[in-house]
Tab-separated table of C-alpha atoms in Angstrom:
chain	number	residue	atom	x	y	z
A	145	MET	CA	-39.708	1.839	2.515
A	146	SER	CA	-42.426	4.059	4.022
A	147	ARG	CA	-41.903	2.266	7.329
A	148	LEU	CA	-38.261	3.327	7.421
A	149	ILE	CA	-39.338	6.907	6.636
A	150	ARG	CA	-41.788	6.916	9.539
A	151	LEU	CA	-39.123	5.612	11.898
A	152	LEU	CA	-36.608	8.221	10.796
A	153	THR	CA	-39.251	10.911	11.023
A	154	GLY	CA	-40.193	9.843	14.548
A	155	VAL	CA	-36.569	9.864	15.675
A	156	ALA	CA	-35.950	13.254	14.088
A	157	LEU	CA	-39.226	14.630	15.533
A	158	TYR	CA	-38.102	13.683	18.998
A	159	ALA	CA	-34.785	15.435	18.318
A	160	THR	CA	-36.538	18.644	17.337
A	161	ILE	CA	-38.718	18.561	20.437
A	162	SER	CA	-35.759	17.888	22.721
A	163	PHE	CA	-33.925	20.864	21.193
A	164	GLY	CA	-36.971	23.103	21.181
A	165	GLN	CA	-37.100	23.124	17.382
A	166	GLY	CA	-40.704	22.230	16.710
A	167	LEU	CA	-41.571	22.341	13.017
A	168	PRO	CA	-45.170	23.290	12.214
A	169	GLY	CA	-46.970	21.249	9.681
A	170	GLY	CA	-44.947	18.087	10.295
A	171	LEU	CA	-41.427	17.005	9.412
A	172	SER	CA	-40.436	15.982	5.877
A	173	ALA	CA	-38.400	12.835	5.157
A	174	GLU	CA	-35.528	14.950	3.864
A	175	GLN	CA	-35.416	17.006	7.049
A	176	ALA	CA	-35.641	13.899	9.189
A	177	ALA	CA	-32.724	12.244	7.409
A	178	GLN	CA	-30.631	15.409	7.685
A	179	ILE	CA	-31.197	15.678	11.429
A	180	VAL	CA	-30.246	12.032	11.988
A	181	GLN	CA	-27.151	12.447	9.835
A	182	SER	CA	-25.987	15.564	11.649
A	183	ASN	CA	-26.796	14.207	15.154
A	184	PRO	CA	-26.116	10.406	15.101
A	185	ALA	CA	-25.522	10.473	18.867
A	186	LEU	CA	-29.281	11.010	19.353
A	187	LEU	CA	-29.824	7.326	18.579
A	188	SER	CA	-28.187	6.447	21.903
A	189	ASP	CA	-30.726	8.536	23.855
A	190	PRO	CA	-32.941	6.307	26.069
A	191	LYS	CA	-36.163	7.876	24.730
A	192	VAL	CA	-35.129	7.231	21.158
A	193	GLN	CA	-34.241	3.635	22.078
A	194	ASP	CA	-37.738	3.273	23.598
A	195	MET	CA	-39.249	4.613	20.378
A	196	ILE	CA	-37.318	2.022	18.328
A	197	LYS	CA	-38.437	-0.754	20.730
A	198	GLU	CA	-42.034	0.419	20.396
A	199	SER	CA	-41.715	0.264	16.625
A	200	LYS	CA	-40.723	-3.398	16.907
A	201	LYS	CA	-43.944	-4.082	18.878
A	202	GLY	CA	-46.066	-2.642	16.093
A	203	ASN	CA	-47.223	0.546	17.904
A	204	ASP	CA	-47.193	4.018	16.300
A	205	VAL	CA	-44.372	3.239	13.880
A	206	LYS	CA	-44.867	-0.259	12.462
A	207	THR	CA	-41.478	-1.273	11.116
A	208	ILE	CA	-38.449	-3.318	11.927
A	209	VAL	CA	-35.136	-1.824	10.882
A	210	THR	CA	-32.032	-3.986	10.932
A	211	GLU	CA	-28.479	-3.307	9.943
A	212	LYS	CA	-28.659	-5.976	7.268
A	213	ALA	CA	-31.702	-4.409	5.635
A	214	VAL	CA	-30.093	-0.962	5.526
A	215	GLU	CA	-26.820	-2.338	4.122
A	216	ASN	CA	-28.720	-4.169	1.391
A	217	ILE	CA	-30.304	-0.853	0.394
A	218	ILE	CA	-26.886	0.789	0.110
A	219	ASP	CA	-25.367	-2.070	-1.923
A	220	THR	CA	-27.949	-1.942	-4.702
A	221	LYS	CA	-26.764	-0.484	-8.027
A	222	GLU	CA	-29.236	2.395	-7.741
A	223	SER	CA	-30.036	3.328	-4.153
A	224	ASP	CA	-33.696	3.384	-3.342
A	225	THR	CA	-35.023	6.807	-2.377
A	226	LEU	CA	-37.257	7.820	0.466
A	227	GLU	CA	-40.872	8.255	-0.541
A	228	ASN	CA	-42.293	11.660	0.206
A	229	GLU	CA	-44.316	12.935	-2.714
A	230	SER	CA	-41.854	14.542	-5.189
A	231	LYS	CA	-38.877	14.653	-2.785
A	232	LYS	CA	-36.334	11.787	-2.804
A	233	VAL	CA	-33.648	11.375	-0.217
A	234	LYS	CA	-30.860	8.854	-0.849
A	235	LEU	CA	-29.596	6.841	2.066
A	236	THR	CA	-25.892	7.459	2.613
A	237	LYS	CA	-23.407	5.357	4.475
A	238	SER	CA	-23.297	7.944	7.256
A	239	VAL	CA	-26.995	7.191	7.946
A	240	VAL	CA	-26.268	3.470	7.967
A	241	ASN	CA	-23.372	3.964	10.360
A	242	ALA	CA	-25.731	5.856	12.668
A	243	PHE	CA	-27.767	2.662	13.182
A	244	LYS	CA	-24.713	0.479	13.805
A	245	LYS	CA	-23.708	-0.451	17.313
A	246	PRO	CA	-20.425	1.273	18.195
A	247	LEU	CA	-19.046	-1.771	20.026
A	248	ALA	CA	-20.027	-4.336	17.396
A	249	MET	CA	-17.090	-6.486	16.133
A	250	PRO	CA	-16.701	-7.142	12.366
A	251	SER	CA	-16.914	-10.713	11.130
A	252	LEU	CA	-13.830	-12.912	10.724
A	253	THR	CA	-14.261	-12.792	6.942
A	254	THR	CA	-14.145	-8.986	7.006
A	255	LEU	CA	-11.090	-8.996	9.271
A	256	TYR	CA	-9.334	-11.484	6.992
A	257	LYS	CA	-9.999	-9.356	3.907
A	258	GLU	CA	-8.712	-6.216	5.640
A	259	LEU	CA	-5.578	-8.064	6.794
A	260	ALA	CA	-4.926	-9.490	3.320
A	261	GLN	CA	-5.117	-5.982	1.836
A	262	LYS	CA	-2.479	-4.714	4.269
A	263	GLN	CA	-0.053	-7.611	3.713
A	264	VAL	CA	3.038	-6.980	1.552
A	265	LYS	CA	2.974	-9.686	-1.117
A	266	GLU	CA	5.561	-11.028	-3.527
A	267	HIS	CA	5.212	-10.101	-7.203
A	268	ILE	CA	6.103	-13.326	-8.983
A	269	VAL	CA	7.715	-12.836	-12.405
A	270	THR	CA	9.707	-15.179	-14.633
A	271	LEU	CA	13.406	-14.425	-14.214
A	272	LYS	CA	16.066	-14.837	-16.881
A	273	ARG	CA	19.606	-15.880	-16.193
A	274	TYR	CA	21.984	-12.976	-15.736
A	275	GLY	CA	24.308	-12.616	-18.743
A	276	ASN	CA	22.305	-14.589	-21.305
A	277	ASP	CA	21.642	-11.447	-23.356
A	278	PHE	CA	25.390	-10.807	-23.519
A	279	PHE	CA	25.766	-13.569	-26.101
A	280	ILE	CA	22.782	-12.522	-28.246
A	281	ASN	CA	24.590	-9.614	-29.921
A	282	ARG	CA	25.876	-10.973	-33.231
A	283	ASN	CA	26.921	-7.710	-34.869
A	284	LYS	CA	29.711	-8.335	-37.332
A	285	ILE	CA	32.691	-6.023	-36.874
A	286	ASN	CA	34.794	-4.758	-39.749
A	287	LEU	CA	38.149	-5.895	-38.417
A	288	SER	CA	40.071	-3.764	-40.909
A	289	SER	CA	38.696	-0.665	-39.185
A	290	LEU	CA	40.123	-1.667	-35.795
A	291	PRO	CA	43.679	-0.943	-34.634
A	292	VAL	CA	45.726	-4.125	-34.439
A	293	PRO	CA	47.163	-4.698	-30.948
A	294	ASN	CA	50.955	-4.904	-30.822
A	295	ASP	CA	50.826	-8.304	-29.128
A	296	TYR	CA	48.747	-9.912	-31.908
A	297	GLU	CA	50.624	-12.956	-33.195
A	298	LEU	CA	50.778	-13.337	-36.981
A	299	VAL	CA	49.611	-16.629	-38.489
A	300	PRO	CA	49.600	-18.081	-42.014
A	301	GLU	CA	46.949	-16.551	-44.302
A	302	ASP	CA	47.111	-13.135	-42.626
A	303	THR	CA	47.485	-10.466	-45.310
A	304	LEU	CA	49.870	-7.575	-44.675
A	305	SER	CA	49.612	-4.144	-46.297
A	306	ILE	CA	53.011	-2.433	-46.875
A	307	ILE	CA	53.146	1.181	-48.113
A	308	LEU	CA	56.352	3.028	-49.097
A	309	TYR	CA	56.532	6.826	-49.385
A	310	GLY	CA	59.302	9.361	-49.931
A	311	PRO	CA	62.169	8.722	-52.381
A	312	ARG	CA	60.322	5.569	-53.365
A	313	ASN	CA	56.524	5.177	-53.502
A	314	ASP	CA	55.019	1.719	-53.626
A	315	ARG	CA	52.219	-0.418	-52.166
A	316	TRP	CA	52.079	-4.192	-51.618
A	317	ASN	CA	49.457	-6.612	-50.190
A	318	LEU	CA	51.353	-9.699	-49.121
A	319	SER	CA	49.798	-12.899	-47.730
A	320	ILE	CA	51.687	-15.082	-45.264
A	321	ASP	CA	52.154	-18.541	-46.800
A	322	ASN	CA	51.847	-21.896	-45.042
A	323	GLU	CA	55.518	-21.734	-44.067
A	324	GLY	CA	55.007	-18.395	-42.375
A	325	ARG	CA	56.800	-16.221	-44.973
A	326	ILE	CA	56.054	-13.152	-47.059
A	327	VAL	CA	57.947	-12.283	-50.235
A	328	ILE	CA	58.679	-8.557	-50.653
A	329	PRO	CA	59.389	-7.682	-54.310
A	330	GLY	CA	63.116	-6.992	-54.708
A	331	PHE	CA	63.929	-8.144	-51.165
A	332	GLY	CA	63.139	-11.852	-51.025
A	333	PRO	CA	61.279	-13.863	-48.359
A	334	LEU	CA	60.882	-12.830	-44.737
A	335	THR	CA	59.582	-15.198	-42.012
A	336	VAL	CA	56.976	-13.341	-39.954
A	337	ALA	CA	54.513	-16.018	-38.714
A	338	GLY	CA	54.815	-16.469	-34.967
A	339	LEU	CA	56.041	-12.901	-34.494
A	340	THR	CA	53.940	-10.313	-32.769
A	341	PHE	CA	52.617	-7.498	-34.923
A	342	LYS	CA	55.086	-5.096	-33.308
A	343	GLU	CA	58.037	-7.416	-34.024
A	344	ALA	CA	56.925	-7.971	-37.648
A	345	LYS	CA	56.631	-4.197	-38.271
A	346	SER	CA	60.169	-3.610	-36.997
A	347	LEU	CA	61.596	-6.430	-39.126
A	348	ILE	CA	59.904	-5.242	-42.345
A	349	THR	CA	60.741	-1.557	-41.754
A	350	ASP	CA	64.433	-2.280	-41.020
A	351	THR	CA	64.748	-4.520	-44.093
A	352	ILE	CA	63.284	-1.904	-46.475
A	353	THR	CA	65.033	1.191	-45.052
A	354	LYS	CA	68.434	-0.503	-45.369
A	355	ALA	CA	67.927	-0.605	-49.141
A	356	TYR	CA	66.028	2.676	-49.427
A	357	PRO	CA	67.254	5.159	-46.805
A	358	ASN	CA	64.941	8.057	-45.928
A	359	THR	CA	61.954	6.063	-47.211
A	360	GLY	CA	58.899	5.896	-44.930
A	361	VAL	CA	57.283	2.501	-44.315
A	362	ILE	CA	53.728	1.814	-43.105
A	363	VAL	CA	52.809	-1.767	-42.171
A	364	ASN	CA	49.281	-2.888	-41.348
A	365	ILE	CA	47.108	-6.000	-41.479
A	366	LYS	CA	44.607	-5.894	-44.315
A	367	SER	CA	42.768	-9.138	-43.507
A	368	PHE	CA	42.947	-11.793	-40.844
A	369	ALA	CA	43.311	-15.522	-41.313
A	370	THR	CA	40.780	-18.156	-40.319
A	371	ILE	CA	41.700	-20.411	-37.403
A	372	GLN	CA	40.087	-23.550	-36.051
A	373	ILE	CA	39.208	-23.898	-32.372
A	374	VAL	CA	37.191	-26.378	-30.274
A	375	LEU	CA	34.241	-25.571	-27.980
A	376	SER	CA	33.299	-28.249	-25.462
A	377	GLY	CA	31.333	-28.699	-22.271
A	378	GLU	CA	28.089	-26.907	-21.378
A	379	VAL	CA	27.634	-24.810	-24.521
A	380	SER	CA	24.517	-24.588	-26.650
A	381	ALA	CA	26.285	-26.025	-29.706
A	382	PRO	CA	29.636	-27.702	-28.910
A	383	GLY	CA	32.015	-28.628	-31.714
A	384	ILE	CA	34.781	-27.356	-34.016
A	385	TYR	CA	34.525	-23.740	-35.184
A	386	ASN	CA	36.338	-21.751	-37.847
A	387	ILE	CA	36.685	-18.153	-36.685
A	388	ARG	CA	38.837	-15.144	-37.488
A	389	SER	CA	42.278	-15.137	-35.901
A	390	TYR	CA	41.503	-11.765	-34.324
A	391	SER	CA	38.773	-13.328	-32.128
A	392	THR	CA	38.341	-13.689	-28.396
A	393	VAL	CA	36.643	-16.311	-26.234
A	394	LYS	CA	33.531	-14.098	-26.187
A	395	ASP	CA	33.405	-14.125	-30.013
A	396	ALA	CA	33.701	-17.906	-30.081
A	397	LEU	CA	30.843	-18.349	-27.581
A	398	ILE	CA	28.639	-15.937	-29.538
A	399	ALA	CA	29.263	-18.071	-32.624
A	400	ALA	CA	28.141	-21.104	-30.600
A	401	HIS	CA	24.905	-19.310	-29.470
A	402	GLY	CA	26.101	-18.790	-25.928
A	403	ILE	CA	26.556	-20.850	-22.796
A	404	GLY	CA	24.019	-23.602	-22.050
A	405	LYS	CA	21.503	-23.330	-19.220
A	406	ASN	CA	23.646	-25.608	-17.041
A	407	GLY	CA	26.961	-24.009	-17.974
A	408	SER	CA	29.098	-21.776	-15.777
A	409	MET	CA	29.833	-18.159	-16.737
A	410	ARG	CA	32.194	-17.698	-13.814
A	411	ASP	CA	34.963	-20.159	-14.744
A	412	VAL	CA	35.420	-20.729	-18.500
A	413	ILE	CA	38.709	-22.525	-19.206
A	414	VAL	CA	40.988	-21.973	-22.213
A	415	LYS	CA	43.497	-24.733	-23.032
A	416	ARG	CA	46.479	-24.403	-25.353
A	417	ASN	CA	48.796	-27.339	-26.058
A	418	ASN	CA	46.946	-29.309	-23.345
A	419	GLN	CA	47.748	-26.674	-20.725
A	420	ILE	CA	45.223	-24.395	-18.993
A	421	ILE	CA	46.307	-20.861	-19.843
A	422	LYS	CA	43.292	-18.816	-18.699
A	423	HIS	CA	40.269	-18.866	-16.362
A	424	ILE	CA	37.648	-16.368	-17.536
A	425	ASP	CA	34.921	-14.856	-15.322
A	426	PHE	CA	32.340	-13.304	-17.640
A	427	TYR	CA	30.609	-11.528	-14.737
A	428	ARG	CA	33.734	-9.371	-14.363
A	429	LEU	CA	33.611	-8.513	-18.055
A	430	MET	CA	29.844	-7.884	-18.223
A	431	ARG	CA	29.440	-5.942	-14.983
A	432	TYR	CA	32.704	-4.024	-14.762
A	433	GLY	CA	34.159	-4.155	-18.300
A	434	ASP	CA	37.265	-5.940	-17.053
A	435	LYS	CA	39.343	-6.398	-20.247
A	436	SER	CA	41.683	-8.816	-18.472
A	437	GLN	CA	38.887	-11.368	-18.887
A	438	GLU	CA	39.402	-11.417	-22.674
A	439	LEU	CA	41.944	-13.480	-24.589
A	440	LEU	CA	42.894	-13.625	-28.282
A	441	LEU	CA	42.552	-17.171	-29.511
A	442	LYS	CA	45.048	-19.192	-31.540
A	443	ALA	CA	44.565	-22.117	-33.868
A	444	GLY	CA	43.988	-25.325	-31.915
A	445	ASP	CA	42.773	-23.646	-28.713
A	446	VAL	CA	40.145	-25.530	-26.699
A	447	ILE	CA	37.437	-23.687	-24.739
A	448	VAL	CA	35.799	-25.688	-21.932
A	449	VAL	CA	32.573	-24.501	-20.258
A	450	LYS	CA	32.242	-26.245	-16.914
A	451	PRO	CA	28.889	-27.199	-15.310
A	452	VAL	CA	27.434	-24.557	-13.023
A	453	LYS	CA	27.840	-25.292	-9.324
A	454	LYS	CA	25.413	-22.818	-7.787
A	455	LEU	CA	22.444	-20.812	-9.064
A	456	VAL	CA	20.272	-18.465	-6.977
A	457	SER	CA	17.364	-16.239	-7.957
A	458	LEU	CA	17.045	-12.640	-6.778
A	459	GLY	CA	13.656	-11.019	-7.291
A	460	GLY	CA	11.559	-8.179	-5.983
A	461	TYR	CA	12.627	-4.574	-5.581
A	462	VAL	CA	16.142	-4.706	-7.031
A	463	LYS	CA	17.200	-2.906	-10.199
A	464	HIS	CA	17.907	-6.029	-12.271
A	465	PRO	CA	16.086	-9.133	-10.972
A	466	ALA	CA	17.605	-12.291	-12.451
A	467	ILE	CA	19.081	-15.722	-11.790
A	468	PHE	CA	22.690	-15.346	-10.644
A	469	GLU	CA	25.695	-17.643	-10.286
A	470	PRO	CA	27.638	-16.867	-7.096
A	471	LYS	CA	31.158	-18.126	-6.527
A	472	LYS	CA	32.089	-20.083	-3.440
A	473	ASP	CA	33.325	-17.073	-1.465
A	474	GLU	CA	30.631	-14.611	-2.591
A	475	THR	CA	27.770	-13.457	-0.366
A	476	LEU	CA	24.271	-12.099	-0.867
A	477	GLY	CA	25.795	-8.611	-0.858
A	478	ASP	CA	27.833	-9.462	-3.984
A	479	ILE	CA	24.726	-10.742	-5.766
A	480	ILE	CA	22.774	-7.587	-4.913
A	481	GLU	CA	25.684	-5.581	-6.348
A	482	PHE	CA	25.564	-7.593	-9.589
A	483	ALA	CA	21.832	-6.778	-9.701
A	484	GLY	CA	22.625	-3.054	-9.576
A	485	GLY	CA	21.545	-2.616	-5.948
A	486	LEU	CA	18.151	-2.026	-4.368
A	487	ARG	CA	15.482	0.195	-5.841
A	488	SER	CA	14.606	3.434	-4.051
A	489	ASP	CA	11.276	1.953	-2.861
A	490	ALA	CA	12.809	-1.267	-1.511
A	491	SER	CA	12.712	-2.181	2.163
A	492	ARG	CA	15.984	-2.864	3.943
A	493	TYR	CA	14.182	-5.160	6.381
A	494	GLY	CA	12.885	-8.688	6.056
A	495	ILE	CA	14.789	-9.852	2.946
A	496	LYS	CA	13.452	-13.380	2.457
A	497	ILE	CA	15.540	-16.415	1.512
A	498	LYS	CA	13.725	-19.636	0.644
A	499	ARG	CA	16.137	-22.556	0.879
A	500	HIS	CA	15.899	-26.302	0.213
A	501	GLU	CA	18.050	-28.257	2.628
A	502	GLN	CA	19.252	-31.850	2.162
A	503	PHE	CA	16.610	-32.493	-0.519
A	504	LYS	CA	13.862	-32.789	2.091
A	505	ASP	CA	13.308	-29.574	4.060
A	506	VAL	CA	12.270	-26.072	3.033
A	507	LYS	CA	13.616	-23.307	5.245
A	508	ILE	CA	12.613	-19.628	5.264
A	509	ILE	CA	15.278	-17.147	6.416
A	510	SER	CA	14.642	-13.446	7.007
A	511	ILE	CA	17.551	-10.989	7.214
A	512	ASP	CA	18.083	-7.236	7.080
A	513	LEU	CA	20.278	-5.334	4.647
A	514	ASP	CA	23.113	-4.898	7.155
A	515	LYS	CA	23.581	-8.698	7.216
A	516	VAL	CA	23.829	-9.381	3.457
A	517	ASN	CA	27.644	-9.149	3.301
A	518	SER	CA	27.951	-11.997	5.800
A	519	THR	CA	25.196	-14.195	4.355
A	520	LYS	CA	26.457	-17.165	2.331
A	521	LEU	CA	24.198	-18.670	-0.297
A	522	MET	CA	23.347	-22.224	-1.331
A	523	ASP	CA	22.371	-23.674	-4.680
A	524	GLY	CA	18.675	-23.134	-5.364
A	525	ASP	CA	18.172	-20.244	-2.917
A	526	LYS	CA	15.286	-17.949	-3.832
A	527	ILE	CA	15.764	-14.413	-2.522
A	528	TYR	CA	13.075	-11.738	-2.478
A	529	VAL	CA	13.436	-8.068	-1.520
A	530	PHE	CA	10.140	-6.511	-0.413
A	531	ASN	CA	8.965	-2.957	-0.964
A	532	LEU	CA	8.336	-0.351	1.716
A	533	ASP	CA	4.857	-0.682	3.227
A	534	GLU	CA	2.493	2.075	4.328
A	535	THR	CA	3.536	1.806	7.977
A	536	ASN	CA	6.935	3.297	7.090
A	537	ILE	CA	5.495	6.511	5.668
A	538	GLN	CA	6.650	9.433	7.802
A	539	LYS	CA	3.722	11.818	7.597
A	540	VAL	CA	0.998	13.554	9.582
A	541	THR	CA	-2.489	13.726	8.111
A	542	LEU	CA	-4.408	16.971	8.711
A	543	TYR	CA	-8.179	17.130	8.124
A	544	GLY	CA	-10.766	19.798	8.671
A	545	ASN	CA	-11.084	23.507	7.938
A	546	VAL	CA	-7.623	24.126	6.521
A	547	VAL	CA	-6.666	25.560	3.151
A	548	LYS	CA	-4.728	22.454	2.073
A	549	PRO	CA	-5.889	19.358	4.013
């Protein structure tokens, strides 16, 4: 270590002489290091280069200083200090840089590490299928607290609540028998099964008010019957289910623990009397709340979940990364919309699509955001949206003697 001190001192001593700054009594190690740090260009002076060459020959300053030796000093956990009685001067990286050759090229390993740090990389996470959580909610609804739709069709075992007020006050809870009738005390049987709720209310009200004019009539459904339906195809638990008559296809699938991993959410079929009466797209219901995608079930209905035809994964800087099921005519733009769009820190350039073609080739496609609405997708596509990198930052960096650098 004393050899390095002598070399630094010699270099700094020459600097003081060349600037007319002779220091009586010799030059301390601390002063020498400070001069070299503040004037690194002095190392390129021919006389200083001669002094360093002389040191290698073992003349006045007997030492050999190499870049590797200096770097090893800096990399130690506790930097060695220059020896000069009670004063200790730590080597800093600015001193090390002063000894480096300005035109020296870094090693390939260093260049590779720097390049790897600048590369924008994919953040791989496990994606869930879009819509699976929709069928997890198994909250039981108190059906008596819900308004009955006018188009609800009455079935046997439904219980009607009839309230009379005015000249006559009375209350009846009447269950529809297996032949579809209710028996109103003092009025006889009325056939109501197969009628809509609106039609049944009109029939009951007209029958009672004919006998008791000026009497008000309130008709409601106190409890719903149980109906039997069939779930088949790609569901988690296919079979026969007994559900409330005031149930939709969604309620039936929740009872069956949802659609299977190979089942389609975009084209669920409902059959009644061997005829297809409805195609249901659950994406429209989940994403947009489209109530036209719901249907009240009847006894004997069959729900068929078809196998999925196409699944693609969308990851990266979108609001809801997931595995999506596009329809035949849908594009990447539609899938990004289902995912809630891009995040604010997403890049509109270089959206990557990894595609398997003909079960033998892997193809990488890169597109920009303005092309997503014309980009068709294939089964198994893996899409990744990258984030903005540092090169897109619009800024100017100001250093030096300013109040706020």
